[in-house]
């Protein structure tokens, strides 16, 4: 009897200790910023970058030595062109601007999808606002040739040049009261596709880790990990997401190019399982990557881009306003309030269509998020060790 009470008391103490540990971990994550803890944040950021770089180099050396050699030769040739003076300098500068443009949007895509869903929401922070601002400016000016070059977009520490210009500087409107959606889409299509390519690249680490575990003979039991995580979070949304993930795991034998393409083509929080399952069940790399690349870089990005353009379209706002006024006019007693309501709607629309100056992207956000992800992984290891110790003690 006494031993039973002692075991119960020990179990309660262990649960309390684990709960305290989770609470302390959460507080550490919230306070880990360059403002509050600059040295610790920079240290963890450097460790995370070093760890990612080390894994990439080891994989390239093991699987693609020729790729490393080719990359080194290209880098050496680029450094040579930059250091030597001559008439080619202006062309080198133009190429470097395109390279920075491509690397910027691709890196944002990688940051968005890497880390099994814990990455930065760079579509909401960067690509979405960029598309919205360009659409609003194009609607105001009646033309879409606003960029000085394809790379004239939001980038690190600077905004686009077209945002500060008045419509008169671009010339008279080329369109009437309606700017075709396809014309706007072509102007923001390149950065959207580059961002989509980055999101596809960010899905590769889970695939390689899972495939390496399969080759080494160790099996990743995702179902057991999913059951263990369900103990920690029993919320309504989390419970249903875990049910969907469990269904995907139980139907993993149906994974093929079309299935991966569908999963990658729609915004969903479940695609982190696709890479793990494909690596675990031996799906060829090119089948997984090409389906992911086409789904994310072509289909998904165009769905999101068209949606943002449609929402920021002035004609769409006018249609919503007219439909709302028509519905309210059918309600008895609302006729006297319609003029006031119309004036307020116009004020709200004008405020919305006034394109605000975007805040240049701050590298602090990237440093903070990277350091916090690294700390979260270390905390998960510590929590797993604590849970394992408590299980063995029982």
Short mmCIF file of C-alpha atoms in Angstrom, two decimals:
data_model
loop_
_atom_site.label_atom_id
_atom_site.label_comp_id
_atom_site.label_asym_id
_atom_site.label_seq_id
_atom_site.Cartn_x
_atom_site.Cartn_y
_atom_site.Cartn_z
CA UNK A 1 0.00 0.00 0.00
CA UNK A 2 2.79 2.36 1.02
CA UNK A 3 4.83 1.52 -2.07
CA UNK A 4 1.82 2.33 -4.26
CA UNK A 5 1.42 5.74 -2.65
CA UNK A 6 5.15 6.34 -3.00
CA UNK A 7 5.04 5.48 -6.71
CA UNK A 8 2.06 7.78 -7.21
CA UNK A 9 3.80 10.61 -5.37
CA UNK A 10 6.98 10.08 -7.40
CA UNK A 11 4.98 10.13 -10.63
CA UNK A 12 3.25 13.36 -9.64
CA UNK A 13 6.56 14.96 -8.76
CA UNK A 14 8.01 13.91 -12.11
CA UNK A 15 5.00 15.35 -13.98
CA UNK A 16 5.38 18.62 -12.05
CA UNK A 17 9.09 18.70 -12.82
CA UNK A 18 8.48 18.15 -16.55
CA UNK A 19 5.79 20.82 -16.60
CA UNK A 20 8.15 23.26 -14.85
CA UNK A 21 10.85 22.40 -17.37
CA UNK A 22 8.53 23.11 -20.31
CA UNK A 23 7.48 26.42 -18.77
CA UNK A 24 11.11 27.40 -18.23
CA UNK A 25 11.93 26.45 -21.82
CA UNK A 26 9.09 28.61 -23.12
CA UNK A 27 10.30 31.58 -21.10
CA UNK A 28 13.84 31.11 -22.41
CA UNK A 29 12.55 31.10 -26.00
CA UNK A 30 10.50 34.25 -25.46
CA UNK A 31 13.46 36.14 -23.97
CA UNK A 32 16.00 34.97 -26.57
CA UNK A 33 16.35 38.08 -28.78
CA UNK A 34 19.19 40.37 -29.80
CA UNK A 35 17.65 43.09 -27.65
CA UNK A 36 17.41 41.19 -24.37
CA UNK A 37 20.22 38.61 -24.71
CA UNK A 38 22.51 39.70 -27.60
CA UNK A 39 25.53 37.50 -26.79
CA UNK A 40 23.56 34.30 -26.21
CA UNK A 41 21.42 34.93 -29.30
CA UNK A 42 24.47 35.51 -31.51
CA UNK A 43 26.20 32.44 -30.06
CA UNK A 44 23.24 30.17 -30.79
CA UNK A 45 22.79 31.74 -34.23
CA UNK A 46 26.43 31.01 -35.11
CA UNK A 47 26.11 27.45 -33.79
CA UNK A 48 22.97 26.88 -35.88
CA UNK A 49 24.59 28.25 -39.05
CA UNK A 50 27.73 26.20 -38.41
CA UNK A 51 25.68 23.04 -37.84
CA UNK A 52 23.66 23.53 -41.04
CA UNK A 53 26.81 24.36 -43.04
CA UNK A 54 28.62 21.33 -41.62
CA UNK A 55 25.79 18.97 -42.56
CA UNK A 56 25.61 20.44 -46.08
CA UNK A 57 29.36 20.14 -46.64
CA UNK A 58 29.48 16.55 -45.33
CA UNK A 59 26.61 15.54 -47.59
CA UNK A 60 28.19 17.19 -50.64
CA UNK A 61 31.52 15.55 -49.92
CA UNK A 62 29.90 12.16 -49.46
CA UNK A 63 27.36 12.27 -52.29
CA UNK A 64 28.45 14.98 -54.69
CA UNK A 65 32.15 15.74 -54.70
CA UNK A 66 31.90 16.82 -58.32
CA UNK A 67 29.25 19.38 -57.36
CA UNK A 68 31.55 20.82 -54.72
CA UNK A 69 34.37 21.06 -57.25
CA UNK A 70 32.14 22.76 -59.81
CA UNK A 71 30.84 25.22 -57.23
CA UNK A 72 34.39 26.07 -56.18
CA UNK A 73 35.43 26.73 -59.79
CA UNK A 74 32.39 28.95 -60.40
CA UNK A 75 33.05 30.88 -57.18
CA UNK A 76 36.73 31.36 -58.11
CA UNK A 77 35.77 32.59 -61.58
CA UNK A 78 33.27 35.04 -60.07
CA UNK A 79 35.84 36.41 -57.62
CA UNK A 80 38.28 36.84 -60.50
CA UNK A 81 35.76 38.84 -62.53
CA UNK A 82 34.94 41.09 -59.58
CA UNK A 83 38.55 41.88 -58.68
CA UNK A 84 39.82 42.62 -62.22
CA UNK A 85 39.01 46.10 -63.55
CA UNK A 86 37.77 46.61 -67.08
CA UNK A 87 34.76 47.37 -69.30
CA UNK A 88 33.06 44.23 -68.02
CA UNK A 89 32.50 45.81 -64.57
CA UNK A 90 29.07 47.23 -65.35
CA UNK A 91 27.92 43.85 -66.64
CA UNK A 92 29.32 42.12 -63.55
CA UNK A 93 27.44 44.60 -61.34
CA UNK A 94 24.21 43.93 -63.21
CA UNK A 95 24.68 40.18 -62.90
CA UNK A 96 25.46 40.53 -59.19
CA UNK A 97 22.18 42.39 -58.70
CA UNK A 98 20.28 39.56 -60.34
CA UNK A 99 22.19 37.03 -58.22
CA UNK A 100 21.39 38.92 -55.00
CA UNK A 101 17.76 39.15 -56.10
CA UNK A 102 17.57 35.41 -56.75
CA UNK A 103 19.39 34.43 -53.57
CA UNK A 104 17.25 36.78 -51.46
CA UNK A 105 13.88 35.40 -52.51
CA UNK A 106 15.12 31.80 -52.59
CA UNK A 107 16.57 32.15 -49.09
CA UNK A 108 13.26 33.55 -47.85
CA UNK A 109 11.53 30.50 -49.27
CA UNK A 110 13.99 28.16 -47.55
CA UNK A 111 13.54 30.03 -44.25
CA UNK A 112 9.79 29.62 -44.59
CA UNK A 113 9.72 25.84 -44.97
CA UNK A 114 12.85 24.56 -43.24
CA UNK A 115 12.62 23.27 -39.68
CA UNK A 116 9.49 21.09 -39.96
CA UNK A 117 7.05 23.97 -39.79
CA UNK A 118 9.02 26.11 -37.32
CA UNK A 119 10.49 28.43 -39.93
CA UNK A 120 9.80 32.10 -40.57
CA UNK A 121 6.48 33.00 -42.19
CA UNK A 122 8.24 34.87 -44.97
CA UNK A 123 5.22 34.89 -47.28
CA UNK A 124 3.29 36.94 -44.73
CA UNK A 125 6.32 39.08 -43.86
CA UNK A 126 7.81 39.74 -47.31
CA UNK A 127 6.31 38.20 -50.46
CA UNK A 128 2.65 38.87 -49.63
CA UNK A 129 3.19 42.57 -48.75
CA UNK A 130 5.37 43.02 -51.83
CA UNK A 131 2.65 41.65 -54.13
CA UNK A 132 0.00 43.71 -52.34
CA UNK A 133 2.00 46.96 -52.57
CA UNK A 134 2.75 46.45 -56.26
CA UNK A 135 -0.89 45.68 -57.03
CA UNK A 136 -2.12 48.77 -55.18
CA UNK A 137 0.48 50.97 -56.92
CA UNK A 138 -0.41 49.53 -60.33
CA UNK A 139 -4.12 50.18 -59.71
CA UNK A 140 -3.40 53.75 -58.64
CA UNK A 141 -1.15 54.54 -61.63
CA UNK A 142 -3.06 52.55 -64.26
CA UNK A 143 0.08 50.80 -65.51
CA UNK A 144 2.32 47.90 -64.54
CA UNK A 145 5.75 48.97 -65.87
CA UNK A 146 6.75 50.37 -62.49
CA UNK A 147 9.99 48.48 -61.88
CA UNK A 148 13.29 49.85 -63.11
CA UNK A 149 14.48 46.23 -63.43
CA UNK A 150 13.15 42.78 -62.49
CA UNK A 151 15.23 42.91 -59.28
CA UNK A 152 13.58 46.18 -58.17
CA UNK A 153 11.79 44.56 -55.23
CA UNK A 154 11.86 44.53 -51.45
CA UNK A 155 15.28 43.26 -50.43
CA UNK A 156 17.56 43.31 -47.42
CA UNK A 157 17.75 46.83 -45.92
CA UNK A 158 16.08 48.53 -48.87
CA UNK A 159 12.69 48.90 -50.46
CA UNK A 160 11.69 49.13 -54.13
CA UNK A 161 12.35 52.39 -55.95
CA UNK A 162 8.86 52.54 -57.48
CA UNK A 163 7.13 52.82 -54.14
CA UNK A 164 8.34 56.38 -53.42
CA UNK A 165 7.58 57.70 -56.91
CA UNK A 166 4.41 59.49 -57.89
CA UNK A 167 2.32 58.09 -60.70
CA UNK A 168 3.23 61.09 -62.87
CA UNK A 169 6.86 59.96 -62.98
CA UNK A 170 5.83 56.77 -64.79
CA UNK A 171 3.79 58.58 -67.43
CA UNK A 172 0.08 58.60 -68.28
CA UNK A 173 -2.05 55.55 -67.43
CA UNK A 174 -1.88 52.76 -70.00
CA UNK A 175 -5.09 51.13 -68.76
CA UNK A 176 -8.49 52.56 -68.05
CA UNK A 177 -10.44 51.70 -64.95
CA UNK A 178 -9.36 48.07 -65.11
CA UNK A 179 -5.82 46.66 -64.96
CA UNK A 180 -5.70 43.02 -66.12
CA UNK A 181 -4.75 40.56 -63.43
CA UNK A 182 -2.45 38.74 -65.85
CA UNK A 183 -0.44 41.94 -66.43
CA UNK A 184 0.16 42.39 -62.70
CA UNK A 185 0.94 38.70 -62.28
CA UNK A 186 3.75 38.82 -64.84
CA UNK A 187 5.46 41.62 -62.91
CA UNK A 188 5.62 39.73 -59.59
CA UNK A 189 5.83 36.22 -61.00
CA UNK A 190 9.61 35.83 -60.88
CA UNK A 191 10.05 36.58 -57.17
CA UNK A 192 7.06 34.37 -56.35
CA UNK A 193 8.58 31.43 -58.26
CA UNK A 194 11.99 31.95 -56.64
CA UNK A 195 10.32 31.96 -53.23
CA UNK A 196 8.52 28.75 -54.18
CA UNK A 197 11.80 27.13 -55.25
CA UNK A 198 13.20 28.04 -51.84
CA UNK A 199 10.27 26.39 -50.06
CA UNK A 200 10.87 23.22 -52.09
CA UNK A 201 14.56 23.22 -51.13
CA UNK A 202 13.60 23.68 -47.49
CA UNK A 203 11.68 20.40 -47.60
CA UNK A 204 14.79 18.38 -48.50
CA UNK A 205 16.42 17.98 -45.02
CA UNK A 206 13.58 15.80 -43.62
CA UNK A 207 13.78 13.62 -46.74
CA UNK A 208 17.54 13.14 -46.49
CA UNK A 209 17.46 12.53 -42.73
CA UNK A 210 14.72 9.94 -43.11
CA UNK A 211 16.45 8.26 -46.05
CA UNK A 212 19.75 8.16 -44.16
CA UNK A 213 17.98 6.52 -41.21
CA UNK A 214 16.46 3.94 -43.56
CA UNK A 215 19.81 3.18 -45.21
CA UNK A 216 21.55 2.82 -41.84
CA UNK A 217 18.94 0.30 -40.74
CA UNK A 218 17.23 2.44 -38.10
CA UNK A 219 13.57 3.08 -38.69
CA UNK A 220 11.83 6.32 -37.83
CA UNK A 221 8.59 5.30 -36.17
CA UNK A 222 6.59 8.43 -36.91
CA UNK A 223 3.43 6.87 -35.54
CA UNK A 224 4.96 6.39 -32.09
CA UNK A 225 6.34 9.95 -32.09
CA UNK A 226 2.94 11.24 -33.14
CA UNK A 227 1.27 9.37 -30.29
CA UNK A 228 3.83 10.73 -27.84
CA UNK A 229 3.32 14.31 -29.04
CA UNK A 230 -0.45 13.95 -28.70
CA UNK A 231 0.02 13.73 -24.94
CA UNK A 232 1.56 17.19 -24.90
CA UNK A 233 -1.08 19.03 -26.93
CA UNK A 234 -4.73 18.06 -26.83
CA UNK A 235 -6.23 21.20 -28.36
CA UNK A 236 -9.08 20.98 -30.84
CA UNK A 237 -7.04 22.00 -33.91
CA UNK A 238 -3.96 20.02 -32.85
CA UNK A 239 -6.05 16.90 -32.26
CA UNK A 240 -7.62 17.04 -35.74
CA UNK A 241 -4.25 17.75 -37.38
CA UNK A 242 -2.78 14.70 -35.66
CA UNK A 243 -5.71 12.60 -36.86
CA UNK A 244 -5.05 13.70 -40.44
CA UNK A 245 -1.32 13.01 -40.03
CA UNK A 246 -2.08 9.56 -38.65
CA UNK A 247 -4.29 8.87 -41.67
CA UNK A 248 -1.50 9.98 -44.01
CA UNK A 249 0.97 7.72 -42.25
CA UNK A 250 -1.37 4.74 -42.46
CA UNK A 251 -1.84 5.33 -46.22
CA UNK A 252 1.83 5.97 -47.00
CA UNK A 253 1.88 3.02 -49.41
CA UNK A 254 -0.06 5.19 -51.87
CA UNK A 255 2.74 7.78 -52.13
CA UNK A 256 3.55 8.57 -55.76
CA UNK A 257 4.34 11.58 -57.94
CA UNK A 258 0.71 12.72 -58.14
CA UNK A 259 0.12 12.38 -54.38
CA UNK A 260 3.23 14.39 -53.53
CA UNK A 261 2.27 16.98 -56.15
CA UNK A 262 -1.19 17.44 -54.62
CA UNK A 263 0.20 17.75 -51.08
CA UNK A 264 2.76 20.32 -52.25
CA UNK A 265 0.30 22.34 -54.33
CA UNK A 266 -2.00 23.49 -51.54
CA UNK A 267 -1.06 25.47 -48.42
CA UNK A 268 -1.16 22.96 -45.59
CA UNK A 269 0.73 22.28 -42.35
CA UNK A 270 1.02 18.56 -43.11
CA UNK A 271 3.66 18.54 -45.83
CA UNK A 272 6.43 18.12 -43.26
CA UNK A 273 5.39 14.45 -43.14
CA UNK A 274 5.75 14.00 -46.90
CA UNK A 275 9.53 14.28 -46.89
CA UNK A 276 9.85 11.96 -43.90
CA UNK A 277 7.57 9.33 -45.43
CA UNK A 278 9.17 9.55 -48.87
CA UNK A 279 12.64 9.10 -47.42
CA UNK A 280 11.51 6.29 -45.11
CA UNK A 281 9.70 4.32 -47.82
CA UNK A 282 12.38 4.68 -50.47
CA UNK A 283 10.71 7.14 -52.86
CA UNK A 284 13.38 8.15 -55.42
CA UNK A 285 14.85 11.59 -54.81
CA UNK A 286 14.00 13.07 -58.20
CA UNK A 287 10.40 11.89 -58.00
CA UNK A 288 10.00 13.56 -54.59
CA UNK A 289 11.90 16.73 -55.45
CA UNK A 290 10.36 17.36 -58.88
CA UNK A 291 6.83 16.85 -57.55
CA UNK A 292 7.57 19.15 -54.61
CA UNK A 293 9.25 21.74 -56.84
CA UNK A 294 6.44 21.84 -59.39
CA UNK A 295 3.74 21.88 -56.72
CA UNK A 296 5.28 24.59 -54.57
CA UNK A 297 7.09 26.78 -57.11
CA UNK A 298 4.44 26.71 -59.85
CA UNK A 299 1.00 25.74 -58.57
CA UNK A 300 0.99 26.87 -54.93
CA UNK A 301 2.79 30.19 -55.47
CA UNK A 302 0.47 31.12 -58.33
CA UNK A 303 -2.60 30.33 -56.23
CA UNK A 304 -1.30 32.55 -53.43
CA UNK A 305 -0.17 35.33 -55.78
CA UNK A 306 -3.47 35.46 -57.67
CA UNK A 307 -5.33 35.54 -54.36
CA UNK A 308 -3.29 38.51 -53.06
CA UNK A 309 -3.72 40.40 -56.36
CA UNK A 310 -7.47 39.76 -56.31
CA UNK A 311 -7.83 40.94 -52.71
CA UNK A 312 -5.86 44.14 -53.36
CA UNK A 313 -7.67 44.83 -56.63
CA UNK A 314 -9.58 48.12 -56.58
CA UNK A 315 -12.32 46.74 -58.83
CA UNK A 316 -12.90 43.88 -56.42
CA UNK A 317 -13.29 46.34 -53.54
CA UNK A 318 -15.77 48.39 -55.59
CA UNK A 319 -17.78 45.27 -56.37
CA UNK A 320 -17.90 44.29 -52.68
CA UNK A 321 -18.99 47.82 -51.76
CA UNK A 322 -21.77 47.90 -54.36
CA UNK A 323 -23.05 44.46 -53.39
CA UNK A 324 -23.06 45.38 -49.69
CA UNK A 325 -24.95 48.60 -50.32
CA UNK A 326 -27.47 46.76 -52.51
CA UNK A 327 -28.11 44.15 -49.79
CA UNK A 328 -28.52 46.80 -47.09
CA UNK A 329 -30.88 48.85 -49.26
CA UNK A 330 -33.32 45.90 -49.20
CA UNK A 331 -33.56 46.08 -45.39
CA UNK A 332 -36.32 48.46 -44.20
CA UNK A 333 -35.04 51.44 -42.24
CA UNK A 334 -31.46 51.36 -43.60
CA UNK A 335 -32.06 53.86 -46.42
CA UNK A 336 -31.31 56.85 -44.17
CA UNK A 337 -28.01 55.35 -43.04
CA UNK A 338 -26.70 54.45 -46.52
CA UNK A 339 -25.06 57.85 -47.29
CA UNK A 340 -23.15 57.77 -43.99
CA UNK A 341 -22.19 54.13 -44.54
CA UNK A 342 -21.02 54.86 -48.09
CA UNK A 343 -18.82 57.73 -46.88
CA UNK A 344 -17.24 55.51 -44.24
CA UNK A 345 -16.62 52.74 -46.77
CA UNK A 346 -14.89 55.22 -49.09
CA UNK A 347 -12.72 56.47 -46.22
CA UNK A 348 -11.72 52.93 -45.29
CA UNK A 349 -10.97 52.07 -48.93
CA UNK A 350 -8.82 55.17 -49.44
CA UNK A 351 -6.89 54.38 -46.27
CA UNK A 352 -6.41 50.79 -47.42
CA UNK A 353 -5.30 51.76 -50.92
CA UNK A 354 -2.72 54.22 -49.62
CA UNK A 355 0.41 52.17 -50.03
CA UNK A 356 2.47 52.39 -46.83
CA UNK A 357 6.24 52.46 -47.01
CA UNK A 358 7.51 48.99 -46.19
CA UNK A 359 9.93 48.67 -43.33
CA UNK A 360 13.24 47.40 -44.73
CA UNK A 361 13.76 43.81 -43.75
CA UNK A 362 15.69 43.56 -40.50
CA UNK A 363 18.35 40.92 -40.18
CA UNK A 364 17.59 40.82 -36.44
CA UNK A 365 14.41 38.86 -37.16
CA UNK A 366 16.34 36.18 -39.03
CA UNK A 367 19.04 35.98 -36.34
CA UNK A 368 16.44 35.77 -33.56
CA UNK A 369 14.37 33.10 -35.31
CA UNK A 370 17.43 30.98 -36.18
CA UNK A 371 18.77 31.16 -32.62
CA UNK A 372 15.34 30.34 -31.18
CA UNK A 373 14.98 27.28 -33.47
CA UNK A 374 18.41 26.05 -32.36
CA UNK A 375 17.52 26.57 -28.69
CA UNK A 376 14.17 24.79 -29.24
CA UNK A 377 15.98 21.72 -30.62
CA UNK A 378 18.32 21.66 -27.61
CA UNK A 379 15.34 22.00 -25.28
CA UNK A 380 13.55 19.12 -27.03
CA UNK A 381 16.63 16.93 -26.52
CA UNK A 382 16.74 17.84 -22.83
CA UNK A 383 13.02 17.14 -22.44
CA UNK A 384 13.36 13.79 -24.23
CA UNK A 385 16.23 12.80 -21.92
CA UNK A 386 14.15 13.76 -18.89
CA UNK A 387 11.17 11.74 -20.11
CA UNK A 388 13.44 8.76 -20.89
CA UNK A 389 14.99 8.94 -17.43
CA UNK A 390 11.56 9.04 -15.79
CA UNK A 391 10.43 6.02 -17.87
CA UNK A 392 13.48 3.94 -16.89
CA UNK A 393 13.08 4.90 -13.22
CA UNK A 394 9.47 3.64 -13.29
#
